[in-house]
Amino acid sequence: MMNRRAFLSVAGAVGAGAFLDRPLRRVRSAAAVAMPMCGAERPTRHGPVVHPTPRKGITGAKVMTAAQLAKSAYLIPLFDGIRTIPEVADGIHCSCGCAELPGYYSLLSCYEGDAMATICPICQGAGRLAVRLHGEGKTLEQIRIAVDAQFG
Amino acid sequence: MRHALRATSIAGLVALLMLPPEPAGAQIRASELGTMTQLIDGTKLSVTYSRPRARGRTRLFGNPVAQHWGEVWTPGANWATVFEVSKDITLNGRPVPKGKYSVWMVLRETGDWTTVLDPNWHIFHMEPPDSNAAQIRIATPISEAPYMDVLTWSMPELSAGGGMLTMQWGTTRASLKVGVTPSLEVTMPEAEARPYVGRYEYRAAKPAPGAPAVSVLIVTYENRTLKARWEPNDDYFQTFALIRVGPDIFAPGIYDKDGVVYEVLRPDMMFTFRRVAGRPVTFEVRLDDDALEATGTRKP
């Protein structure tokens, strides 16, 4: 049987199809190793996640801009997407461990300032999921459930 | 002359400045400090201890002048060995609440030793604690193992649900079976699982070179577990568990040769079913970057 290392570097034959045949897989693994706060010890996995209440009047004004993301251009659409749904991103708890950092409030925080989402695959994945589901008309509560199911 | 002296002084000063800095805290210890840390399904265990060396001593236990039978001994040196765990676990079946403990062992010539965890974790090895109600006492089997000069805590066995924590010195090994609380429930009530059972056309969004774009995913219910496999078979996945992680949301659990789930591909690969008239009829498979991997449609 193919081991995980081989599995991660070679697409499966049938069912997995193109699964994991993406450079992002390696980025994710490297980032998770490099960042002790990020995914290594996710504190919420044994209990219900407590999501923050979106702050009144919250905006996406502090979300990193395209100019700030010049070195990571592939992230610009994601950050732009988060900027359009601050009231949703601000109501989601990020389970990568960044919630332990000072100044953190919500998933939106992962996209502001130093923006852990520039390097953390969990912040990125939760953000992408939130943007897509919001686009599909899902409520904040439904998005929270999906984020918890995958990343909580 | 004066210039020569000044040149010599400057050269000496430069040489002094170029000496490699010595770490401020550097000391040679008979029992150097070490740590062992292990993460198991989100539960973090660590053992911090000073590590004595045998240094030619052939009889490490049952020695009248060292670790004698009946002694309450910390399996380490200097300050008592510290065991810390981030969530509730079991050790040899005994519940151990999350916390930080000093570790002691009651040494016996025959039969099990007793491991004692004391919530008072900062104790010097010469002052073992008296018995008290807050302590956790664990029967600990002893076995013989290949010689190890330095006292070593390790986890030579790991599984999804725990592992084996061992202390070894010389040829003596003490074993503590660790059980952690699983973060996911692999099994599922039949009434909730049955609606998903069936055959689905599985269409890859971006087929790998040489792989068919369309295959069949067969979902079954066996041993109280929702399972799936591809047809034709996928060598890596084989038959895998579909582990429910949310309403109509599942993560694949990969089985080892003993039929035990050893890895859950979460958040890597998520199956989200959609219902029509209450019945799951289609699904999407998405990766951790939310890319669409495949779609599935129930076959008649």
CSV table of C-alpha atoms in Angstrom, one decimal:
chain,number,residue,atom,x,y,z
A,1,MET,CA,0.0,0.0,0.0
A,2,MET,CA,1.2,3.5,-0.8
A,3,ASN,CA,2.4,5.3,2.3
A,4,ARG,CA,1.3,8.8,3.2
A,5,ARG,CA,4.4,10.4,2.0
A,6,ALA,CA,4.0,8.8,-1.4
A,7,PHE,CA,0.3,9.5,-1.2
A,8,LEU,CA,0.9,13.2,-0.7
A,9,SER,CA,3.2,13.5,-3.6
A,10,VAL,CA,1.5,11.3,-6.1
A,11,ALA,CA,-2.2,11.4,-7.0
A,12,GLY,CA,-4.2,8.3,-6.3
A,13,ALA,CA,-5.1,6.0,-9.1
A,14,VAL,CA,-8.9,6.2,-9.2
A,15,GLY,CA,-11.0,7.6,-6.4
A,16,ALA,CA,-8.6,10.1,-5.2
A,17,GLY,CA,-8.0,11.2,-8.7
A,18,ALA,CA,-6.3,14.5,-8.7
A,19,PHE,CA,-6.6,14.7,-4.9
A,20,LEU,CA,-3.5,16.3,-3.4
A,21,ASP,CA,-1.8,16.6,-6.7
A,22,ARG,CA,-1.3,20.3,-5.9
A,23,PRO,CA,1.8,22.3,-4.8
A,24,LEU,CA,-0.4,23.7,-2.0
A,25,ARG,CA,-0.2,20.4,-0.1
A,26,ARG,CA,3.5,20.9,0.4
A,27,VAL,CA,3.0,24.5,1.4
A,28,ARG,CA,0.5,23.5,3.9
A,29,SER,CA,2.7,20.8,5.5
A,30,ALA,CA,5.7,23.2,5.6
A,31,ALA,CA,3.7,26.0,7.2
A,32,ALA,CA,2.1,23.7,9.8
A,33,VAL,CA,5.6,22.5,10.8
A,34,ALA,CA,7.0,26.0,10.8
A,35,MET,CA,4.3,27.5,12.9
A,36,PRO,CA,3.8,26.0,16.3
A,37,MET,CA,0.6,28.0,16.9
A,38,CYS,CA,-0.8,26.9,13.6
A,39,GLY,CA,-2.6,23.6,13.6
A,40,ALA,CA,0.0,21.8,15.7
A,41,GLU,CA,-2.2,21.7,18.8
A,42,ARG,CA,-5.7,22.8,18.0
A,43,PRO,CA,-7.3,23.5,21.3
A,44,THR,CA,-10.9,23.2,20.4
A,45,ARG,CA,-11.1,19.6,19.1
A,46,HIS,CA,-12.5,18.1,22.3
A,47,GLY,CA,-15.2,20.6,23.0
A,48,PRO,CA,-17.7,22.8,21.4
A,49,VAL,CA,-16.3,25.8,19.6
A,50,VAL,CA,-17.3,29.1,21.0
A,51,HIS,CA,-17.7,31.5,18.1
A,52,PRO,CA,-17.4,35.3,18.6
A,53,THR,CA,-20.3,37.6,18.1
A,54,PRO,CA,-19.7,39.9,15.1
A,55,ARG,CA,-18.8,43.4,16.3
A,56,LYS,CA,-21.3,46.1,15.4
A,57,GLY,CA,-20.2,48.2,12.5
A,58,ILE,CA,-17.2,46.0,11.7
A,59,THR,CA,-15.6,46.6,8.3
A,60,GLY,CA,-13.0,44.9,6.2
A,61,ALA,CA,-10.9,48.1,6.1
A,62,LYS,CA,-7.9,46.5,8.0
A,63,VAL,CA,-7.8,43.4,5.7
A,64,MET,CA,-4.5,43.3,3.9
A,65,THR,CA,-4.7,44.8,0.4
A,66,ALA,CA,-3.5,43.6,-2.9
A,67,ALA,CA,-0.5,45.9,-2.7
A,68,GLN,CA,0.5,44.4,0.7
A,69,LEU,CA,0.1,40.9,-0.7
A,70,ALA,CA,2.3,41.5,-3.8
A,71,LYS,CA,4.6,38.6,-2.7
A,72,SER,CA,1.7,36.2,-2.3
A,73,ALA,CA,-0.4,37.2,-5.3
A,74,TYR,CA,-2.3,33.9,-5.2
A,75,LEU,CA,-3.9,35.0,-1.9
A,76,ILE,CA,-5.3,38.3,-3.2
A,77,PRO,CA,-8.7,36.9,-4.2
A,78,LEU,CA,-9.1,35.2,-0.8
A,79,PHE,CA,-8.3,38.4,1.1
A,80,ASP,CA,-10.5,40.4,-1.3
A,81,GLY,CA,-13.3,37.9,-0.5
A,82,ILE,CA,-12.9,38.2,3.2
A,83,ARG,CA,-12.9,42.0,2.9
A,84,THR,CA,-16.4,41.8,1.4
A,85,ILE,CA,-17.8,39.7,4.3
A,86,PRO,CA,-16.4,41.2,7.5
A,87,GLU,CA,-19.6,40.7,9.4
A,88,VAL,CA,-19.4,36.9,8.6
A,89,ALA,CA,-15.6,36.5,9.2
A,90,ASP,CA,-15.9,38.4,12.5
A,91,GLY,CA,-18.4,35.8,13.7
A,92,ILE,CA,-16.1,32.8,13.2
A,93,HIS,CA,-13.6,31.3,15.6
A,94,CYS,CA,-10.4,30.2,13.9
A,95,SER,CA,-9.2,26.9,15.3
A,96,CYS,CA,-5.6,27.0,14.3
A,97,GLY,CA,-4.5,28.3,17.6
A,98,CYS,CA,-4.2,32.0,16.6
A,99,ALA,CA,-7.1,32.8,18.9
A,100,GLU,CA,-4.5,32.6,21.7
A,101,LEU,CA,-2.6,35.5,20.3
A,102,PRO,CA,-3.0,39.0,21.8
A,103,GLY,CA,-5.4,41.2,19.9
A,104,TYR,CA,-7.2,38.3,18.2
A,105,TYR,CA,-11.0,38.5,18.0
A,106,SER,CA,-12.2,36.3,15.1
A,107,LEU,CA,-11.2,34.8,11.7
A,108,LEU,CA,-11.3,38.4,10.4
A,109,SER,CA,-8.3,39.1,12.7
A,110,CYS,CA,-6.3,36.4,10.8
A,111,TYR,CA,-6.6,38.7,7.7
A,112,GLU,CA,-5.6,42.0,9.4
A,113,GLY,CA,-2.3,43.5,10.4
A,114,ASP,CA,0.4,40.9,10.2
A,115,ALA,CA,-2.3,38.5,8.9
A,116,MET,CA,-1.5,35.0,9.9
A,117,ALA,CA,-3.6,33.9,7.0
A,118,THR,CA,-0.7,34.8,4.7
A,119,ILE,CA,1.0,31.7,5.9
A,120,CYS,CA,-1.5,29.5,7.8
A,121,PRO,CA,-3.4,26.9,5.8
A,122,ILE,CA,-6.1,26.7,8.4
A,123,CYS,CA,-6.9,30.4,8.4
A,124,GLN,CA,-6.9,30.2,4.6
A,125,GLY,CA,-9.0,27.1,4.4
A,126,ALA,CA,-11.6,28.5,6.8
A,127,GLY,CA,-11.6,31.8,5.0
A,128,ARG,CA,-12.1,30.2,1.6
A,129,LEU,CA,-15.0,28.0,3.0
A,130,ALA,CA,-16.7,31.1,4.5
A,131,VAL,CA,-16.4,33.1,1.3
A,132,ARG,CA,-17.8,30.3,-0.8
A,133,LEU,CA,-20.7,29.3,1.5
A,134,HIS,CA,-21.6,33.0,2.0
A,135,GLY,CA,-21.7,33.2,-1.8
A,136,GLU,CA,-24.1,30.2,-1.9
A,137,GLY,CA,-26.4,32.0,0.5
A,138,LYS,CA,-25.6,30.2,3.7
A,139,THR,CA,-26.3,31.8,7.0
A,140,LEU,CA,-23.5,32.6,9.5
A,141,GLU,CA,-24.7,29.7,11.6
A,142,GLN,CA,-24.5,27.3,8.7
A,143,ILE,CA,-21.0,28.6,7.8
A,144,ARG,CA,-19.9,28.1,11.4
A,145,ILE,CA,-21.1,24.5,11.4
A,146,ALA,CA,-19.2,23.8,8.1
A,147,VAL,CA,-16.0,25.5,9.4
A,148,ASP,CA,-16.2,23.5,12.7
A,149,ALA,CA,-16.8,20.2,10.8
A,150,GLN,CA,-13.6,20.7,8.7
A,151,PHE,CA,-11.3,22.7,10.9
A,152,GLY,CA,-12.7,22.7,14.4
B,1,MET,CA,59.2,50.0,21.0
B,2,ARG,CA,56.1,51.7,22.2
B,3,HIS,CA,54.4,51.0,18.8
B,4,ALA,CA,55.4,47.4,19.0
B,5,LEU,CA,53.9,47.2,22.6
B,6,ARG,CA,50.7,48.9,21.5
B,7,ALA,CA,50.5,46.5,18.5
B,8,THR,CA,50.9,43.5,20.8
B,9,SER,CA,48.2,44.8,23.1
B,10,ILE,CA,45.8,45.4,20.3
B,11,ALA,CA,46.5,42.0,18.9
B,12,GLY,CA,45.9,40.5,22.4
B,13,LEU,CA,42.6,42.4,22.8
B,14,VAL,CA,41.5,41.3,19.3
B,15,ALA,CA,42.3,37.7,20.2
B,16,LEU,CA,40.4,38.0,23.5
B,17,LEU,CA,37.4,39.4,21.6
B,18,MET,CA,37.5,36.5,19.2
B,19,LEU,CA,37.3,33.8,21.8
B,20,PRO,CA,34.1,31.8,21.4
B,21,PRO,CA,31.5,32.9,23.9
B,22,GLU,CA,30.7,30.4,26.6
B,23,PRO,CA,27.0,29.9,27.4
B,24,ALA,CA,26.3,31.6,30.6
B,25,GLY,CA,24.5,28.6,32.1
B,26,ALA,CA,26.8,25.9,30.8
B,27,GLN,CA,27.5,23.2,33.4
B,28,ILE,CA,28.4,19.6,33.2
B,29,ARG,CA,25.8,17.5,35.0
B,30,ALA,CA,25.8,13.8,35.8
B,31,SER,CA,22.1,13.8,34.9
B,32,GLU,CA,21.4,16.3,32.1
B,33,LEU,CA,17.9,17.6,31.8
B,34,GLY,CA,15.7,16.2,29.0
B,35,THR,CA,12.1,16.3,27.8
B,36,MET,CA,9.9,13.9,26.0
B,37,THR,CA,6.8,15.3,24.3
B,38,GLN,CA,4.1,13.5,22.3
B,39,LEU,CA,0.9,14.7,20.7
B,40,ILE,CA,-1.9,12.1,20.3
B,41,ASP,CA,-5.2,13.2,18.7
B,42,GLY,CA,-4.9,16.7,20.3
B,43,THR,CA,-3.7,15.5,23.7
B,44,LYS,CA,-0.2,16.6,24.6
B,45,LEU,CA,1.9,14.6,27.0
B,46,SER,CA,5.3,15.6,28.2
B,47,VAL,CA,7.8,14.2,30.6
B,48,THR,CA,10.6,16.5,31.9
B,49,TYR,CA,13.3,14.8,33.8
B,50,SER,CA,17.0,14.7,34.6
B,51,ARG,CA,18.6,11.7,32.9
B,52,PRO,CA,21.0,9.7,35.0
B,53,ARG,CA,23.6,7.5,33.3
B,54,ALA,CA,24.5,4.0,34.5
B,55,ARG,CA,28.2,4.8,34.2
B,56,GLY,CA,29.2,1.2,34.5
B,57,ARG,CA,26.9,0.3,37.3
B,58,THR,CA,25.6,-3.1,36.6
B,59,ARG,CA,22.9,-3.3,39.2
B,60,LEU,CA,20.7,-0.3,39.0
B,61,PHE,CA,17.7,-1.6,40.9
B,62,GLY,CA,17.6,-3.6,44.0
B,63,ASN,CA,21.0,-2.2,45.0
B,64,PRO,CA,21.3,-1.5,48.7
B,65,VAL,CA,23.1,1.7,48.2
B,66,ALA,CA,21.1,3.0,45.2
B,67,GLN,CA,17.5,2.3,44.2
B,68,HIS,CA,16.7,-0.4,46.7
B,69,TRP,CA,13.5,-2.5,46.8
B,70,GLY,CA,10.7,-0.8,48.5
B,71,GLU,CA,12.1,2.6,47.8
B,72,VAL,CA,9.9,5.4,46.5
B,73,TRP,CA,12.0,6.8,43.7
B,74,THR,CA,11.6,9.4,41.1
B,75,PRO,CA,12.4,7.9,37.7
B,76,GLY,CA,15.0,10.5,36.9
B,77,ALA,CA,17.3,12.6,39.1
B,78,ASN,CA,17.7,15.9,40.9
B,79,TRP,CA,14.2,17.5,40.9
B,80,ALA,CA,11.4,14.9,40.6
B,81,THR,CA,10.4,13.9,37.1
B,82,VAL,CA,7.4,15.9,35.9
B,83,PHE,CA,4.6,14.5,33.9
B,84,GLU,CA,2.2,16.9,32.3
B,85,VAL,CA,-0.9,16.2,30.2
B,86,SER,CA,-3.2,18.7,28.4
B,87,LYS,CA,-6.4,16.6,28.6
B,88,ASP,CA,-7.8,13.8,30.7
B,89,ILE,CA,-6.3,10.4,29.8
B,90,THR,CA,-5.9,6.9,31.3
B,91,LEU,CA,-2.7,5.2,32.3
B,92,ASN,CA,-2.9,1.5,32.5
B,93,GLY,CA,-6.7,2.0,32.7
B,94,ARG,CA,-6.5,4.5,35.6
B,95,PRO,CA,-8.1,7.9,34.9
B,96,VAL,CA,-5.6,10.7,35.1
B,97,PRO,CA,-7.1,14.2,34.9
B,98,LYS,CA,-5.2,16.8,32.9
B,99,GLY,CA,-2.6,18.5,34.9
B,100,LYS,CA,1.0,18.5,36.1
B,101,TYR,CA,2.4,15.9,38.4
B,102,SER,CA,5.6,14.8,40.0
B,103,VAL,CA,6.3,11.1,39.2
B,104,TRP,CA,7.4,8.5,41.7
B,105,MET,CA,7.7,4.7,41.5
B,106,VAL,CA,7.6,2.2,44.3
B,107,LEU,CA,10.2,-0.3,43.4
B,108,ARG,CA,9.5,-4.0,44.0
B,109,GLU,CA,11.7,-7.0,43.4
B,110,THR,CA,8.7,-9.1,42.1
B,111,GLY,CA,5.4,-8.1,40.6
B,112,ASP,CA,4.3,-4.8,39.3
B,113,TRP,CA,5.8,-1.5,40.5
B,114,THR,CA,3.5,1.3,41.5
B,115,THR,CA,3.7,4.6,39.7
B,116,VAL,CA,2.6,7.5,41.8
B,117,LEU,CA,1.5,10.8,40.3
B,118,ASP,CA,1.5,13.6,42.9
B,119,PRO,CA,-0.1,17.0,42.0
B,120,ASN,CA,2.7,18.6,44.0
B,121,TRP,CA,5.1,18.6,41.0
B,122,HIS,CA,8.1,20.5,42.3
B,123,ILE,CA,9.8,18.2,44.8
B,124,PHE,CA,13.4,17.3,45.2
B,125,HIS,CA,14.2,13.7,44.6
B,126,MET,CA,15.4,13.2,48.2
B,127,GLU,CA,12.0,14.1,49.6
B,128,PRO,CA,9.4,11.7,48.2
B,129,PRO,CA,5.9,12.7,49.2
B,130,ASP,CA,3.9,10.8,51.8
B,131,SER,CA,0.9,9.0,50.6
B,132,ASN,CA,-2.1,11.3,50.2
B,133,ALA,CA,-5.6,11.2,48.7
B,134,ALA,CA,-4.6,13.5,45.8
B,135,GLN,CA,-2.1,11.1,44.4
B,136,ILE,CA,-2.9,8.7,41.6
B,137,ARG,CA,-1.5,5.2,42.0
B,138,ILE,CA,-1.0,3.0,38.9
B,139,ALA,CA,0.1,-0.6,38.8
B,140,THR,CA,3.0,-0.7,36.4
B,141,PRO,CA,4.3,-3.9,34.8
B,142,ILE,CA,8.0,-4.3,34.5
B,143,SER,CA,9.8,-6.1,31.7
B,144,GLU,CA,13.3,-6.8,30.5
B,145,ALA,CA,14.5,-4.8,27.5
B,146,PRO,CA,17.8,-4.3,25.5
B,147,TYR,CA,20.3,-2.4,27.6
B,148,MET,CA,20.0,1.4,27.7
B,149,ASP,CA,22.8,3.4,29.5
B,150,VAL,CA,20.8,6.6,30.0
B,151,LEU,CA,17.4,6.6,31.8
B,152,THR,CA,14.9,7.3,29.0
B,153,TRP,CA,11.2,8.1,28.8
B,154,SER,CA,9.7,7.4,25.4
B,155,MET,CA,6.6,6.4,23.5
B,156,PRO,CA,7.7,3.4,21.4
B,157,GLU,CA,4.1,2.6,20.4
B,158,LEU,CA,1.5,4.9,19.1
B,159,SER,CA,-2.1,4.4,17.9
B,160,ALA,CA,-5.0,6.7,17.1
B,161,GLY,CA,-6.3,6.1,20.7
B,162,GLY,CA,-3.1,6.3,22.7
B,163,GLY,CA,0.2,4.5,22.9
B,164,MET,CA,2.7,3.0,25.3
B,165,LEU,CA,4.7,5.4,27.6
B,166,THR,CA,7.8,3.7,28.9
B,167,MET,CA,10.6,4.5,31.3
B,168,GLN,CA,13.7,2.4,30.8
B,169,TRP,CA,17.1,2.3,32.5
B,170,GLY,CA,19.6,-0.5,32.1
B,171,THR,CA,17.5,-3.5,31.1
B,172,THR,CA,14.5,-2.6,33.2
B,173,ARG,CA,11.4,-1.2,31.4
B,174,ALA,CA,8.3,0.1,33.1
B,175,SER,CA,5.3,0.4,30.8
B,176,LEU,CA,2.3,2.7,31.1
B,177,LYS,CA,-0.5,2.2,28.5
B,178,VAL,CA,-1.9,5.6,27.5
B,179,GLY,CA,-5.5,6.1,26.5
B,180,VAL,CA,-6.7,9.4,25.1
B,181,THR,CA,-10.2,10.6,24.5
B,182,PRO,CA,-10.9,10.3,20.8
B,183,SER,CA,-11.9,13.6,19.1
B,184,LEU,CA,-14.1,11.8,16.6
B,185,GLU,CA,-16.7,9.1,16.7
B,186,VAL,CA,-16.0,6.5,14.0
B,187,THR,CA,-19.2,4.5,14.5
B,188,MET,CA,-22.7,5.8,13.6
B,189,PRO,CA,-26.2,4.6,14.5
B,190,GLU,CA,-27.6,2.5,11.7
B,191,ALA,CA,-30.8,4.5,11.3
B,192,GLU,CA,-28.7,7.6,10.6
B,193,ALA,CA,-26.2,5.8,8.4
B,194,ARG,CA,-28.6,3.8,6.2
B,195,PRO,CA,-29.8,6.8,4.1
B,196,TYR,CA,-26.2,7.3,2.7
B,197,VAL,CA,-25.7,3.7,1.7
B,198,GLY,CA,-25.7,3.1,-2.1
B,199,ARG,CA,-23.7,3.5,-5.3
B,200,TYR,CA,-22.6,6.9,-6.5
B,201,GLU,CA,-21.1,8.0,-9.8
B,202,TYR,CA,-17.9,9.7,-8.7
B,203,ARG,CA,-16.7,12.4,-11.2
B,204,ALA,CA,-13.3,13.9,-10.6
B,205,ALA,CA,-13.1,17.6,-11.2
B,206,LYS,CA,-9.5,17.4,-12.5
B,207,PRO,CA,-8.7,13.8,-13.3
B,208,ALA,CA,-5.1,12.8,-12.7
B,209,PRO,CA,-3.1,11.8,-15.8
B,210,GLY,CA,-4.0,8.3,-16.7
B,211,ALA,CA,-6.9,8.1,-14.2
B,212,PRO,CA,-10.5,7.7,-15.3
B,213,ALA,CA,-12.6,10.9,-14.9
B,214,VAL,CA,-15.5,8.8,-13.7
B,215,SER,CA,-15.6,5.9,-11.2
B,216,VAL,CA,-18.0,4.5,-8.7
B,217,LEU,CA,-18.1,5.1,-5.0
B,218,ILE,CA,-19.8,2.4,-3.1
B,219,VAL,CA,-21.1,3.4,0.4
B,220,THR,CA,-21.9,0.6,2.8
B,221,TYR,CA,-22.7,0.1,6.5
B,222,GLU,CA,-20.6,-2.5,8.3
B,223,ASN,CA,-19.7,-3.0,11.9
B,224,ARG,CA,-21.7,0.1,13.0
B,225,THR,CA,-19.6,2.2,10.7
B,226,LEU,CA,-20.4,4.0,7.4
B,227,LYS,CA,-17.7,2.9,4.9
B,228,ALA,CA,-16.8,3.5,1.3
B,229,ARG,CA,-14.6,2.2,-1.4
B,230,TRP,CA,-14.0,3.0,-5.0
B,231,GLU,CA,-14.6,0.8,-8.0
B,232,PRO,CA,-12.1,0.2,-9.4
B,233,ASN,CA,-10.2,0.0,-6.1
B,234,ASP,CA,-8.0,2.8,-4.9
B,235,ASP,CA,-4.7,1.3,-3.5
B,236,TYR,CA,-4.3,3.9,-0.8
B,237,PHE,CA,-7.8,4.3,0.4
B,238,GLN,CA,-9.0,0.7,0.0
B,239,THR,CA,-12.2,0.5,2.1
B,240,PHE,CA,-12.3,3.6,4.3
B,241,ALA,CA,-14.5,4.9,7.0
B,242,LEU,CA,-16.8,7.8,6.4
B,243,ILE,CA,-16.6,9.6,9.7
B,244,ARG,CA,-19.3,12.1,10.4
B,245,VAL,CA,-17.9,15.5,11.5
B,246,GLY,CA,-21.0,17.6,10.9
B,247,PRO,CA,-24.5,17.4,9.5
B,248,ASP,CA,-24.1,15.5,6.2
B,249,ILE,CA,-20.3,16.2,6.3
B,250,PHE,CA,-17.8,13.4,6.5
B,251,ALA,CA,-14.1,12.9,6.6
B,252,PRO,CA,-12.4,9.7,5.3
B,253,GLY,CA,-10.7,7.5,7.9
B,254,ILE,CA,-8.0,5.2,6.6
B,255,TYR,CA,-7.7,1.8,8.1
B,256,ASP,CA,-4.4,-0.1,8.9
B,257,LYS,CA,-4.0,-3.8,8.3
B,258,ASP,CA,-5.6,-4.5,11.6
B,259,GLY,CA,-8.8,-2.7,10.7
B,260,VAL,CA,-8.1,0.3,13.0
B,261,VAL,CA,-8.4,3.8,11.7
B,262,TYR,CA,-4.9,5.3,11.8
B,263,GLU,CA,-5.4,8.5,10.0
B,264,VAL,CA,-8.3,10.8,9.4
B,265,LEU,CA,-8.0,13.1,6.3
B,266,ARG,CA,-9.5,16.1,8.0
B,267,PRO,CA,-9.4,18.9,7.0
B,268,ASP,CA,-7.7,17.5,3.9
B,269,MET,CA,-10.7,15.9,2.2
B,270,MET,CA,-14.3,16.5,3.1
B,271,PHE,CA,-17.4,14.8,1.7
B,272,THR,CA,-20.5,17.0,1.9
B,273,PHE,CA,-23.8,15.3,1.0
B,274,ARG,CA,-26.9,17.1,-0.3
B,275,ARG,CA,-30.3,15.8,0.2
B,276,VAL,CA,-33.4,15.8,-1.9
B,277,ALA,CA,-36.6,15.1,-0.1
B,278,GLY,CA,-34.6,14.1,2.9
B,279,ARG,CA,-32.4,11.6,1.1
B,280,PRO,CA,-28.7,12.1,0.3
B,281,VAL,CA,-28.5,12.1,-3.4
B,282,THR,CA,-25.4,14.0,-4.4
B,283,PHE,CA,-22.1,15.0,-2.7
B,284,GLU,CA,-19.1,17.2,-3.2
B,285,VAL,CA,-15.6,16.4,-2.2
B,286,ARG,CA,-13.5,19.4,-1.3
B,287,LEU,CA,-9.9,19.7,-0.2
B,288,ASP,CA,-8.5,21.8,2.7
B,289,ASP,CA,-8.1,24.8,0.3
B,290,ASP,CA,-11.8,24.4,-0.6
B,291,ALA,CA,-10.9,23.3,-4.1
B,292,LEU,CA,-13.6,21.0,-5.6
B,293,GLU,CA,-12.0,17.6,-6.0
B,294,ALA,CA,-15.0,15.7,-7.2
B,295,THR,CA,-18.8,15.4,-7.3
B,296,GLY,CA,-20.9,12.3,-6.7
B,297,THR,CA,-24.4,11.4,-7.9
B,298,ARG,CA,-26.5,8.5,-6.6
B,299,LYS,CA,-26.9,5.8,-9.1
B,300,PRO,CA,-30.3,4.1,-9.5
